Amino acid sequence: MQDWIEPLLALLALPRYGLSTLFVAAFISATLVPIGSEPALFGLLMLSPELFWPAIAVATLGNTLGGMVDWWLGYGAHQVADKYHKSRMHLKALDYLQRLGPKACLLAWLPIVGDPLCAVAGWLRMPFWPCAGYMLIGKFLRYLCMTTVLLWVWPQ
């Protein structure tokens, strides 16, 4: 298994392919795969502080596109599923999300619940572009705040 991992990691090494690696990490972390993109962002900025705004933009874009993929997965799951198991807690959560509408996607930046929230927005067939816009805003603010705090705590 390590025969293919090491060349992949070498290909995506931060100093050589910084922004592309950050984009891939941010995209994958927005899907239901439990990895974080913040270490990649912080590492890149420690190596190249002049890339602050481009790195924030690339991380935001990659993470938002990953959230949009989650939305489509949820939408497709709704199309395929015969019936959703309706427990009381699920019904309450779905009702709450339906009342919030696309604005619920502002919370897409939250750990653990943020990525499934994007899928549920698709499941509920919330409007795609407003959801994507709110994802973009929430994810941008997360990256901006977290990176600013990390750079303040651990300056170069």
CSV table of N, CA and C in Angstrom, one decimal:
chain,number,residue,atom,x,y,z
A,1,MET,N,0.8,-1.2,0.0
A,1,MET,CA,0.0,0.0,0.0
A,1,MET,C,0.9,1.3,0.0
A,2,GLN,N,2.0,1.2,0.7
A,2,GLN,CA,2.8,2.4,0.7
A,2,GLN,C,3.5,2.7,-0.6
A,3,ASP,N,3.5,1.7,-1.5
A,3,ASP,CA,4.2,2.0,-2.8
A,3,ASP,C,3.5,3.1,-3.5
A,4,TRP,N,2.2,3.3,-3.4
A,4,TRP,CA,1.6,4.4,-4.1
A,4,TRP,C,1.4,5.6,-3.3
A,5,ILE,N,1.4,5.5,-1.9
A,5,ILE,CA,1.2,6.7,-1.1
A,5,ILE,C,2.4,7.6,-1.1
A,6,GLU,N,3.6,7.1,-1.0
A,6,GLU,CA,4.8,7.9,-1.0
A,6,GLU,C,4.9,8.8,-2.2
A,7,PRO,N,4.8,8.2,-3.4
A,7,PRO,CA,4.9,9.1,-4.6
A,7,PRO,C,3.8,10.1,-4.7
A,8,LEU,N,2.6,9.7,-4.2
A,8,LEU,CA,1.5,10.7,-4.2
A,8,LEU,C,1.8,11.9,-3.2
A,9,LEU,N,2.3,11.6,-2.1
A,9,LEU,CA,2.6,12.6,-1.1
A,9,LEU,C,3.8,13.5,-1.6
A,10,ALA,N,4.8,12.8,-2.3
A,10,ALA,CA,5.9,13.6,-2.9
A,10,ALA,C,5.4,14.5,-4.0
A,11,LEU,N,4.4,14.1,-4.8
A,11,LEU,CA,3.8,14.9,-5.8
A,11,LEU,C,3.1,16.1,-5.2
A,12,LEU,N,2.4,15.9,-4.1
A,12,LEU,CA,1.6,17.0,-3.5
A,12,LEU,C,2.3,17.7,-2.4
A,13,ALA,N,3.6,17.6,-2.3
A,13,ALA,CA,4.4,18.2,-1.3
A,13,ALA,C,4.2,19.7,-1.3
A,14,LEU,N,4.0,20.3,-0.1
A,14,LEU,CA,3.6,21.7,0.0
A,14,LEU,C,4.6,22.7,-0.7
A,15,PRO,N,5.9,22.5,-0.4
A,15,PRO,CA,6.8,23.6,-1.0
A,15,PRO,C,6.8,23.6,-2.5
A,16,ARG,N,6.6,22.5,-3.1
A,16,ARG,CA,6.6,22.6,-4.6
A,16,ARG,C,5.3,22.9,-5.2
A,17,TYR,N,4.2,22.3,-4.7
A,17,TYR,CA,2.9,22.5,-5.3
A,17,TYR,C,1.9,23.0,-4.2
A,18,GLY,N,2.3,24.1,-3.6
A,18,GLY,CA,1.5,24.6,-2.4
A,18,GLY,C,0.1,24.8,-2.6
A,19,LEU,N,-0.3,25.7,-3.5
A,19,LEU,CA,-1.7,26.0,-3.7
A,19,LEU,C,-2.5,24.9,-4.2
A,20,SER,N,-2.0,24.1,-5.1
A,20,SER,CA,-2.7,22.9,-5.7
A,20,SER,C,-2.9,21.9,-4.6
A,21,THR,N,-1.9,21.7,-3.7
A,21,THR,CA,-2.1,20.7,-2.6
A,21,THR,C,-3.1,21.2,-1.7
A,22,LEU,N,-3.1,22.5,-1.4
A,22,LEU,CA,-4.1,23.1,-0.5
A,22,LEU,C,-5.5,22.9,-1.1
A,23,PHE,N,-5.6,23.2,-2.4
A,23,PHE,CA,-7.0,23.0,-3.0
A,23,PHE,C,-7.5,21.6,-2.8
A,24,VAL,N,-6.6,20.6,-3.1
A,24,VAL,CA,-7.0,19.2,-3.0
A,24,VAL,C,-7.3,18.8,-1.5
A,25,ALA,N,-6.5,19.3,-0.6
A,25,ALA,CA,-6.8,19.0,0.8
A,25,ALA,C,-8.1,19.7,1.3
A,26,ALA,N,-8.4,20.9,0.8
A,26,ALA,CA,-9.6,21.6,1.2
A,26,ALA,C,-10.8,20.9,0.6
A,27,PHE,N,-10.7,20.5,-0.7
A,27,PHE,CA,-11.8,19.8,-1.4
A,27,PHE,C,-12.1,18.5,-0.7
A,28,ILE,N,-11.1,17.7,-0.4
A,28,ILE,CA,-11.4,16.4,0.2
A,28,ILE,C,-11.9,16.5,1.6
A,29,SER,N,-11.4,17.5,2.3
A,29,SER,CA,-11.9,17.7,3.7
A,29,SER,C,-13.3,18.2,3.8
A,30,ALA,N,-13.9,18.7,2.7
A,30,ALA,CA,-15.3,19.1,2.7
A,30,ALA,C,-16.2,18.0,2.4
A,31,THR,N,-15.7,16.9,1.8
A,31,THR,CA,-16.5,15.8,1.6
A,31,THR,C,-16.6,15.0,3.0
A,32,LEU,N,-17.2,13.9,3.0
A,32,LEU,CA,-17.4,13.2,4.2
A,32,LEU,C,-16.2,12.4,4.7
A,33,VAL,N,-15.0,12.6,4.0
A,33,VAL,CA,-13.8,12.1,4.5
A,33,VAL,C,-13.2,12.9,5.6
A,34,PRO,N,-13.0,12.3,6.8
A,34,PRO,CA,-12.6,13.0,8.0
A,34,PRO,C,-11.1,13.5,8.0
A,35,ILE,N,-10.8,14.4,7.2
A,35,ILE,CA,-9.5,15.0,7.3
A,35,ILE,C,-9.6,16.5,7.4
A,36,GLY,N,-8.6,17.2,7.9
A,36,GLY,CA,-8.7,18.7,8.0
A,36,GLY,C,-7.8,19.4,7.0
A,37,SER,N,-8.2,20.5,6.5
A,37,SER,CA,-7.4,21.2,5.6
A,37,SER,C,-6.6,22.3,6.2
A,38,GLU,N,-7.0,22.6,7.5
A,38,GLU,CA,-6.3,23.7,8.2
A,38,GLU,C,-4.8,23.5,8.4
A,39,PRO,N,-4.4,22.2,8.7
A,39,PRO,CA,-2.9,22.0,8.8
A,39,PRO,C,-2.2,22.3,7.5
A,40,ALA,N,-2.8,22.0,6.3
A,40,ALA,CA,-2.2,22.3,5.1
A,40,ALA,C,-2.1,23.8,4.8
A,41,LEU,N,-3.2,24.5,5.2
A,41,LEU,CA,-3.2,25.9,5.0
A,41,LEU,C,-2.1,26.6,5.9
A,42,PHE,N,-2.1,26.2,7.1
A,42,PHE,CA,-1.2,26.8,8.1
A,42,PHE,C,0.3,26.5,7.7
A,43,GLY,N,0.5,25.2,7.3
A,43,GLY,CA,1.9,24.8,6.8
A,43,GLY,C,2.3,25.6,5.6
A,44,LEU,N,1.4,25.8,4.7
A,44,LEU,CA,1.8,26.6,3.5
A,44,LEU,C,2.1,28.1,3.9
A,45,LEU,N,1.3,28.6,4.8
A,45,LEU,CA,1.5,30.0,5.2
A,45,LEU,C,2.8,30.2,6.0
A,46,MET,N,3.2,29.1,6.7
A,46,MET,CA,4.4,29.2,7.5
A,46,MET,C,5.6,29.2,6.5
A,47,LEU,N,5.5,28.5,5.4
A,47,LEU,CA,6.5,28.4,4.4
A,47,LEU,C,6.5,29.6,3.5
A,48,SER,N,5.3,30.1,3.2
A,48,SER,CA,5.2,31.3,2.2
A,48,SER,C,4.1,32.2,2.7
A,49,PRO,N,4.5,33.1,3.7
A,49,PRO,CA,3.5,34.0,4.3
A,49,PRO,C,2.9,35.0,3.2
A,50,GLU,N,3.6,35.2,2.2
A,50,GLU,CA,3.1,36.2,1.1
A,50,GLU,C,1.9,35.6,0.4
A,51,LEU,N,1.7,34.3,0.6
A,51,LEU,CA,0.5,33.7,-0.1
A,51,LEU,C,-0.8,33.7,0.8
A,52,PHE,N,-0.8,34.6,1.8
A,52,PHE,CA,-2.0,34.6,2.7
A,52,PHE,C,-3.3,34.7,2.0
A,53,TRP,N,-3.5,35.7,1.2
A,53,TRP,CA,-4.8,35.9,0.6
A,53,TRP,C,-5.1,34.9,-0.5
A,54,PRO,N,-4.1,34.6,-1.4
A,54,PRO,CA,-4.3,33.5,-2.4
A,54,PRO,C,-4.6,32.2,-1.7
A,55,ALA,N,-3.9,31.9,-0.6
A,55,ALA,CA,-4.2,30.6,0.1
A,55,ALA,C,-5.6,30.5,0.7
A,56,ILE,N,-6.0,31.6,1.3
A,56,ILE,CA,-7.3,31.7,1.9
A,56,ILE,C,-8.4,31.5,0.8
A,57,ALA,N,-8.1,32.2,-0.4
A,57,ALA,CA,-9.1,32.0,-1.5
A,57,ALA,C,-9.1,30.6,-2.1
A,58,VAL,N,-7.9,30.0,-2.2
A,58,VAL,CA,-7.9,28.6,-2.8
A,58,VAL,C,-8.5,27.6,-1.8
A,59,ALA,N,-8.2,27.8,-0.5
A,59,ALA,CA,-8.8,26.9,0.5
A,59,ALA,C,-10.3,27.0,0.5
A,60,THR,N,-10.8,28.3,0.5
A,60,THR,CA,-12.2,28.6,0.5
A,60,THR,C,-12.9,27.9,-0.8
A,61,LEU,N,-12.3,28.1,-1.9
A,61,LEU,CA,-12.8,27.6,-3.2
A,61,LEU,C,-12.9,26.1,-3.1
A,62,GLY,N,-11.8,25.5,-2.8
A,62,GLY,CA,-11.7,24.0,-2.7
A,62,GLY,C,-12.8,23.4,-1.7
A,63,ASN,N,-12.9,24.0,-0.6
A,63,ASN,CA,-13.8,23.6,0.5
A,63,ASN,C,-15.2,23.8,0.0
A,64,THR,N,-15.5,24.9,-0.6
A,64,THR,CA,-16.9,25.2,-1.1
A,64,THR,C,-17.3,24.2,-2.2
A,65,LEU,N,-16.4,24.0,-3.1
A,65,LEU,CA,-16.7,23.0,-4.2
A,65,LEU,C,-16.9,21.6,-3.6
A,66,GLY,N,-16.2,21.2,-2.6
A,66,GLY,CA,-16.4,20.0,-1.9
A,66,GLY,C,-17.8,19.9,-1.2
A,67,GLY,N,-18.2,21.1,-0.6
A,67,GLY,CA,-19.5,21.2,0.0
A,67,GLY,C,-20.6,21.1,-1.1
A,68,MET,N,-20.3,21.6,-2.3
A,68,MET,CA,-21.3,21.5,-3.4
A,68,MET,C,-21.4,20.1,-3.8
A,69,VAL,N,-20.3,19.3,-3.8
A,69,VAL,CA,-20.4,17.9,-4.1
A,69,VAL,C,-21.3,17.2,-3.1
A,70,ASP,N,-21.1,17.6,-1.8
A,70,ASP,CA,-22.0,17.0,-0.8
A,70,ASP,C,-23.4,17.3,-1.1
A,71,TRP,N,-23.7,18.5,-1.5
A,71,TRP,CA,-25.1,18.9,-1.8
A,71,TRP,C,-25.7,17.9,-2.9
A,72,TRP,N,-24.9,17.8,-3.9
A,72,TRP,CA,-25.3,16.9,-5.0
A,72,TRP,C,-25.5,15.4,-4.6
A,73,LEU,N,-24.6,15.0,-3.7
A,73,LEU,CA,-24.7,13.6,-3.2
A,73,LEU,C,-26.0,13.5,-2.4
A,74,GLY,N,-26.3,14.5,-1.6
A,74,GLY,CA,-27.6,14.4,-0.9
A,74,GLY,C,-28.8,14.5,-1.8
A,75,TYR,N,-28.7,15.3,-2.8
A,75,TYR,CA,-29.8,15.4,-3.8
A,75,TYR,C,-30.0,14.1,-4.5
A,76,GLY,N,-28.9,13.5,-4.9
A,76,GLY,CA,-29.0,12.2,-5.6
A,76,GLY,C,-29.5,11.1,-4.7
A,77,ALA,N,-29.1,11.1,-3.4
A,77,ALA,CA,-29.5,10.1,-2.5
A,77,ALA,C,-31.0,10.2,-2.3
A,78,HIS,N,-31.6,11.4,-2.3
A,78,HIS,CA,-33.0,11.6,-2.2
A,78,HIS,C,-33.7,11.1,-3.4
A,79,GLN,N,-33.1,11.2,-4.6
A,79,GLN,CA,-33.7,10.7,-5.8
A,79,GLN,C,-33.8,9.2,-5.8
A,80,VAL,N,-32.8,8.6,-5.2
A,80,VAL,CA,-32.7,7.1,-5.3
A,80,VAL,C,-33.4,6.4,-4.1
A,81,ALA,N,-33.4,7.0,-3.0
A,81,ALA,CA,-34.0,6.4,-1.8
A,81,ALA,C,-35.5,6.3,-1.9
A,82,ASP,N,-36.0,5.1,-1.5
A,82,ASP,CA,-37.5,4.9,-1.5
A,82,ASP,C,-38.1,5.7,-0.4
A,83,LYS,N,-37.7,5.5,0.8
A,83,LYS,CA,-38.2,6.3,1.9
A,83,LYS,C,-37.1,6.5,2.9
A,84,TYR,N,-37.1,7.6,3.6
A,84,TYR,CA,-36.2,7.9,4.6
A,84,TYR,C,-36.7,7.4,5.9
A,85,HIS,N,-35.9,6.8,6.7
A,85,HIS,CA,-36.3,6.3,8.0
A,85,HIS,C,-36.7,7.5,8.9
A,86,LYS,N,-37.9,7.6,9.3
A,86,LYS,CA,-38.4,8.8,10.0
A,86,LYS,C,-38.4,8.6,11.5
A,87,SER,N,-37.3,8.8,12.1
A,87,SER,CA,-37.3,8.8,13.6
A,87,SER,C,-37.7,10.2,14.1
A,88,ARG,N,-38.1,10.4,15.3
A,88,ARG,CA,-38.5,11.6,15.8
A,88,ARG,C,-37.4,12.7,15.7
A,89,MET,N,-36.2,12.3,16.1
A,89,MET,CA,-35.0,13.2,16.1
A,89,MET,C,-34.7,13.7,14.6
A,90,HIS,N,-34.7,12.7,13.7
A,90,HIS,CA,-34.5,13.1,12.3
A,90,HIS,C,-35.5,14.1,11.8
A,91,LEU,N,-36.8,13.8,12.1
A,91,LEU,CA,-37.8,14.7,11.7
A,91,LEU,C,-37.7,16.1,12.2
A,92,LYS,N,-37.3,16.2,13.5
A,92,LYS,CA,-37.1,17.5,14.1
A,92,LYS,C,-35.9,18.2,13.4
A,93,ALA,N,-34.8,17.5,13.2
A,93,ALA,CA,-33.7,18.1,12.5
A,93,ALA,C,-34.0,18.6,11.1
A,94,LEU,N,-34.7,17.7,10.4
A,94,LEU,CA,-35.1,18.1,9.0
A,94,LEU,C,-36.0,19.3,9.0
A,95,ASP,N,-37.0,19.3,10.0
A,95,ASP,CA,-37.9,20.5,10.1
A,95,ASP,C,-37.1,21.7,10.4
A,96,TYR,N,-36.2,21.7,11.3
A,96,TYR,CA,-35.4,22.8,11.6
A,96,TYR,C,-34.6,23.3,10.4
A,97,LEU,N,-34.0,22.4,9.7
A,97,LEU,CA,-33.2,22.8,8.5
A,97,LEU,C,-34.1,23.4,7.4
A,98,GLN,N,-35.3,22.8,7.3
A,98,GLN,CA,-36.2,23.4,6.3
A,98,GLN,C,-36.6,24.8,6.6
A,99,ARG,N,-36.8,25.0,7.9
A,99,ARG,CA,-37.2,26.4,8.3
A,99,ARG,C,-36.1,27.4,8.1
A,100,LEU,N,-34.8,27.0,8.3
A,100,LEU,CA,-33.7,27.8,8.1
A,100,LEU,C,-33.4,28.1,6.6
A,101,GLY,N,-33.7,27.0,5.8
A,101,GLY,CA,-33.5,27.1,4.4
A,101,GLY,C,-32.0,27.2,4.0
A,102,PRO,N,-31.6,27.8,2.9
A,102,PRO,CA,-30.2,27.8,2.5
A,102,PRO,C,-29.3,28.4,3.5
A,103,LYS,N,-29.8,29.3,4.4
A,103,LYS,CA,-28.9,30.0,5.4
A,103,LYS,C,-28.3,29.0,6.3
A,104,ALA,N,-28.9,27.8,6.4
A,104,ALA,CA,-28.3,26.7,7.3
A,104,ALA,C,-26.9,26.4,6.8
A,105,CYS,N,-26.7,26.6,5.5
A,105,CYS,CA,-25.4,26.2,4.9
A,105,CYS,C,-24.2,27.1,5.4
A,106,LEU,N,-24.6,28.2,6.1
A,106,LEU,CA,-23.6,29.1,6.7
A,106,LEU,C,-22.8,28.2,7.8
A,107,LEU,N,-23.5,27.2,8.3
A,107,LEU,CA,-22.9,26.3,9.3
A,107,LEU,C,-22.0,25.2,8.7
A,108,ALA,N,-21.8,25.2,7.4
A,108,ALA,CA,-21.1,24.1,6.7
A,108,ALA,C,-19.6,24.1,7.2
A,109,TRP,N,-19.1,25.1,7.8
A,109,TRP,CA,-17.8,25.1,8.3
A,109,TRP,C,-17.6,24.3,9.6
A,110,LEU,N,-18.7,24.0,10.3
A,110,LEU,CA,-18.6,23.3,11.6
A,110,LEU,C,-17.9,21.9,11.4
A,111,PRO,N,-17.1,21.5,12.3
A,111,PRO,CA,-16.5,20.2,12.3
A,111,PRO,C,-17.7,19.1,12.5
A,112,ILE,N,-17.5,18.0,12.0
A,112,ILE,CA,-18.4,16.8,12.2
A,112,ILE,C,-19.8,17.0,11.5
A,113,VAL,N,-20.5,18.1,11.8
A,113,VAL,CA,-21.8,18.2,11.3
A,113,VAL,C,-21.9,19.1,10.0
A,114,GLY,N,-20.9,19.8,9.7
A,114,GLY,CA,-20.9,20.8,8.6
A,114,GLY,C,-21.0,20.1,7.2
A,115,ASP,N,-20.2,19.0,7.0
A,115,ASP,CA,-20.3,18.4,5.7
A,115,ASP,C,-21.6,17.6,5.5
A,116,PRO,N,-22.0,16.8,6.5
A,116,PRO,CA,-23.3,16.2,6.3
A,116,PRO,C,-24.5,17.2,6.1
A,117,LEU,N,-24.3,18.4,6.7
A,117,LEU,CA,-25.3,19.4,6.6
A,117,LEU,C,-25.5,19.8,5.1
A,118,CYS,N,-24.4,19.9,4.4
A,118,CYS,CA,-24.5,20.2,2.9
A,118,CYS,C,-25.2,19.1,2.2
A,119,ALA,N,-25.0,17.8,2.6
A,119,ALA,CA,-25.7,16.7,1.9
A,119,ALA,C,-27.1,16.8,2.3
A,120,VAL,N,-27.5,17.1,3.5
A,120,VAL,CA,-28.9,17.2,3.9
A,120,VAL,C,-29.6,18.3,3.1
A,121,ALA,N,-28.9,19.4,2.9
A,121,ALA,CA,-29.4,20.5,2.1
A,121,ALA,C,-29.8,20.0,0.7
A,122,GLY,N,-29.0,19.2,0.1
A,122,GLY,CA,-29.3,18.6,-1.2
A,122,GLY,C,-30.5,17.7,-1.1
A,123,TRP,N,-30.5,16.9,0.0
A,123,TRP,CA,-31.5,15.9,0.3
A,123,TRP,C,-32.9,16.6,0.3
A,124,LEU,N,-32.9,17.8,1.0
A,124,LEU,CA,-34.1,18.6,1.1
A,124,LEU,C,-34.4,19.4,-0.1
A,125,ARG,N,-33.6,19.3,-1.1
A,125,ARG,CA,-33.7,20.0,-2.4
A,125,ARG,C,-33.8,21.5,-2.2
A,126,MET,N,-33.0,22.0,-1.3
A,126,MET,CA,-32.8,23.5,-1.1
A,126,MET,C,-32.2,24.0,-2.3
A,127,PRO,N,-32.5,25.3,-2.7
A,127,PRO,CA,-31.9,25.9,-3.9
A,127,PRO,C,-30.4,25.8,-3.9
A,128,PHE,N,-29.8,25.3,-5.0
A,128,PHE,CA,-28.4,25.0,-5.0
A,128,PHE,C,-27.5,26.3,-4.9
A,129,TRP,N,-27.7,27.3,-5.7
A,129,TRP,CA,-26.9,28.5,-5.7
A,129,TRP,C,-26.9,29.2,-4.4
A,130,PRO,N,-28.1,29.5,-3.8
A,130,PRO,CA,-28.1,30.1,-2.5
A,130,PRO,C,-27.3,29.3,-1.4
A,131,CYS,N,-27.5,28.0,-1.5
A,131,CYS,CA,-26.7,27.1,-0.5
A,131,CYS,C,-25.2,27.2,-0.8
A,132,ALA,N,-24.8,27.2,-2.0
A,132,ALA,CA,-23.4,27.4,-2.4
A,132,ALA,C,-22.8,28.7,-1.9
A,133,GLY,N,-23.6,29.8,-2.1
A,133,GLY,CA,-23.2,31.1,-1.6
A,133,GLY,C,-23.0,31.1,-0.1
A,134,TYR,N,-24.0,30.6,0.6
A,134,TYR,CA,-23.8,30.6,2.1
A,134,TYR,C,-22.7,29.7,2.5
A,135,MET,N,-22.4,28.6,1.8
A,135,MET,CA,-21.3,27.7,2.1
A,135,MET,C,-20.0,28.5,1.9
A,136,LEU,N,-19.9,29.3,0.8
A,136,LEU,CA,-18.7,30.1,0.5
A,136,LEU,C,-18.5,31.1,1.6
A,137,ILE,N,-19.5,31.8,2.1
A,137,ILE,CA,-19.3,32.8,3.1
A,137,ILE,C,-18.8,32.2,4.4
A,138,GLY,N,-19.5,31.1,4.8
A,138,GLY,CA,-19.1,30.4,6.1
A,138,GLY,C,-17.7,29.9,6.0
A,139,LYS,N,-17.4,29.2,4.9
A,139,LYS,CA,-16.1,28.6,4.8
A,139,LYS,C,-15.0,29.7,4.7
A,140,PHE,N,-15.2,30.7,4.0
A,140,PHE,CA,-14.3,31.8,3.9
A,140,PHE,C,-14.0,32.4,5.3
A,141,LEU,N,-15.0,32.7,6.1
A,141,LEU,CA,-14.9,33.2,7.4
A,141,LEU,C,-14.1,32.3,8.3
A,142,ARG,N,-14.4,31.0,8.2
A,142,ARG,CA,-13.7,30.0,9.0
A,142,ARG,C,-12.2,30.1,8.7
A,143,TYR,N,-11.8,30.0,7.4
A,143,TYR,CA,-10.4,30.0,7.0
A,143,TYR,C,-9.7,31.3,7.5
A,144,LEU,N,-10.4,32.4,7.3
A,144,LEU,CA,-9.8,33.7,7.6
A,144,LEU,C,-9.6,33.8,9.1
A,145,CYS,N,-10.6,33.4,9.9
A,145,CYS,CA,-10.4,33.5,11.4
A,145,CYS,C,-9.4,32.5,11.9
A,146,MET,N,-9.5,31.2,11.5
A,146,MET,CA,-8.6,30.2,12.0
A,146,MET,C,-7.2,30.5,11.6
A,147,THR,N,-6.9,30.9,10.4
A,147,THR,CA,-5.6,31.2,10.0
A,147,THR,C,-5.0,32.4,10.7
A,148,THR,N,-5.8,33.4,10.8
A,148,THR,CA,-5.4,34.6,11.5
A,148,THR,C,-5.0,34.3,13.0
A,149,VAL,N,-5.8,33.5,13.6
A,149,VAL,CA,-5.5,33.1,15.0
A,149,VAL,C,-4.3,32.3,15.1
A,150,LEU,N,-4.1,31.3,14.2
A,150,LEU,CA,-2.9,30.4,14.2
A,150,LEU,C,-1.7,31.2,13.9
A,151,LEU,N,-1.7,32.2,13.0
A,151,LEU,CA,-0.5,33.0,12.7
A,151,LEU,C,-0.2,33.9,13.9
A,152,TRP,N,-1.2,34.3,14.6
A,152,TRP,CA,-1.0,35.2,15.8
A,152,TRP,C,-0.4,34.4,16.9
A,153,VAL,N,-0.9,33.2,17.1
A,153,VAL,CA,-0.4,32.3,18.2
A,153,VAL,C,1.0,31.8,17.9
A,154,TRP,N,1.3,31.4,16.6
A,154,TRP,CA,2.6,30.9,16.2
A,154,TRP,C,3.2,31.8,15.1
A,155,PRO,N,3.6,33.0,15.4
A,155,PRO,CA,4.2,33.8,14.4
A,155,PRO,C,5.5,33.2,13.9
A,156,GLN,N,6.0,33.7,12.8
A,156,GLN,CA,7.3,33.2,12.3
A,156,GLN,C,8.4,33.7,13.1
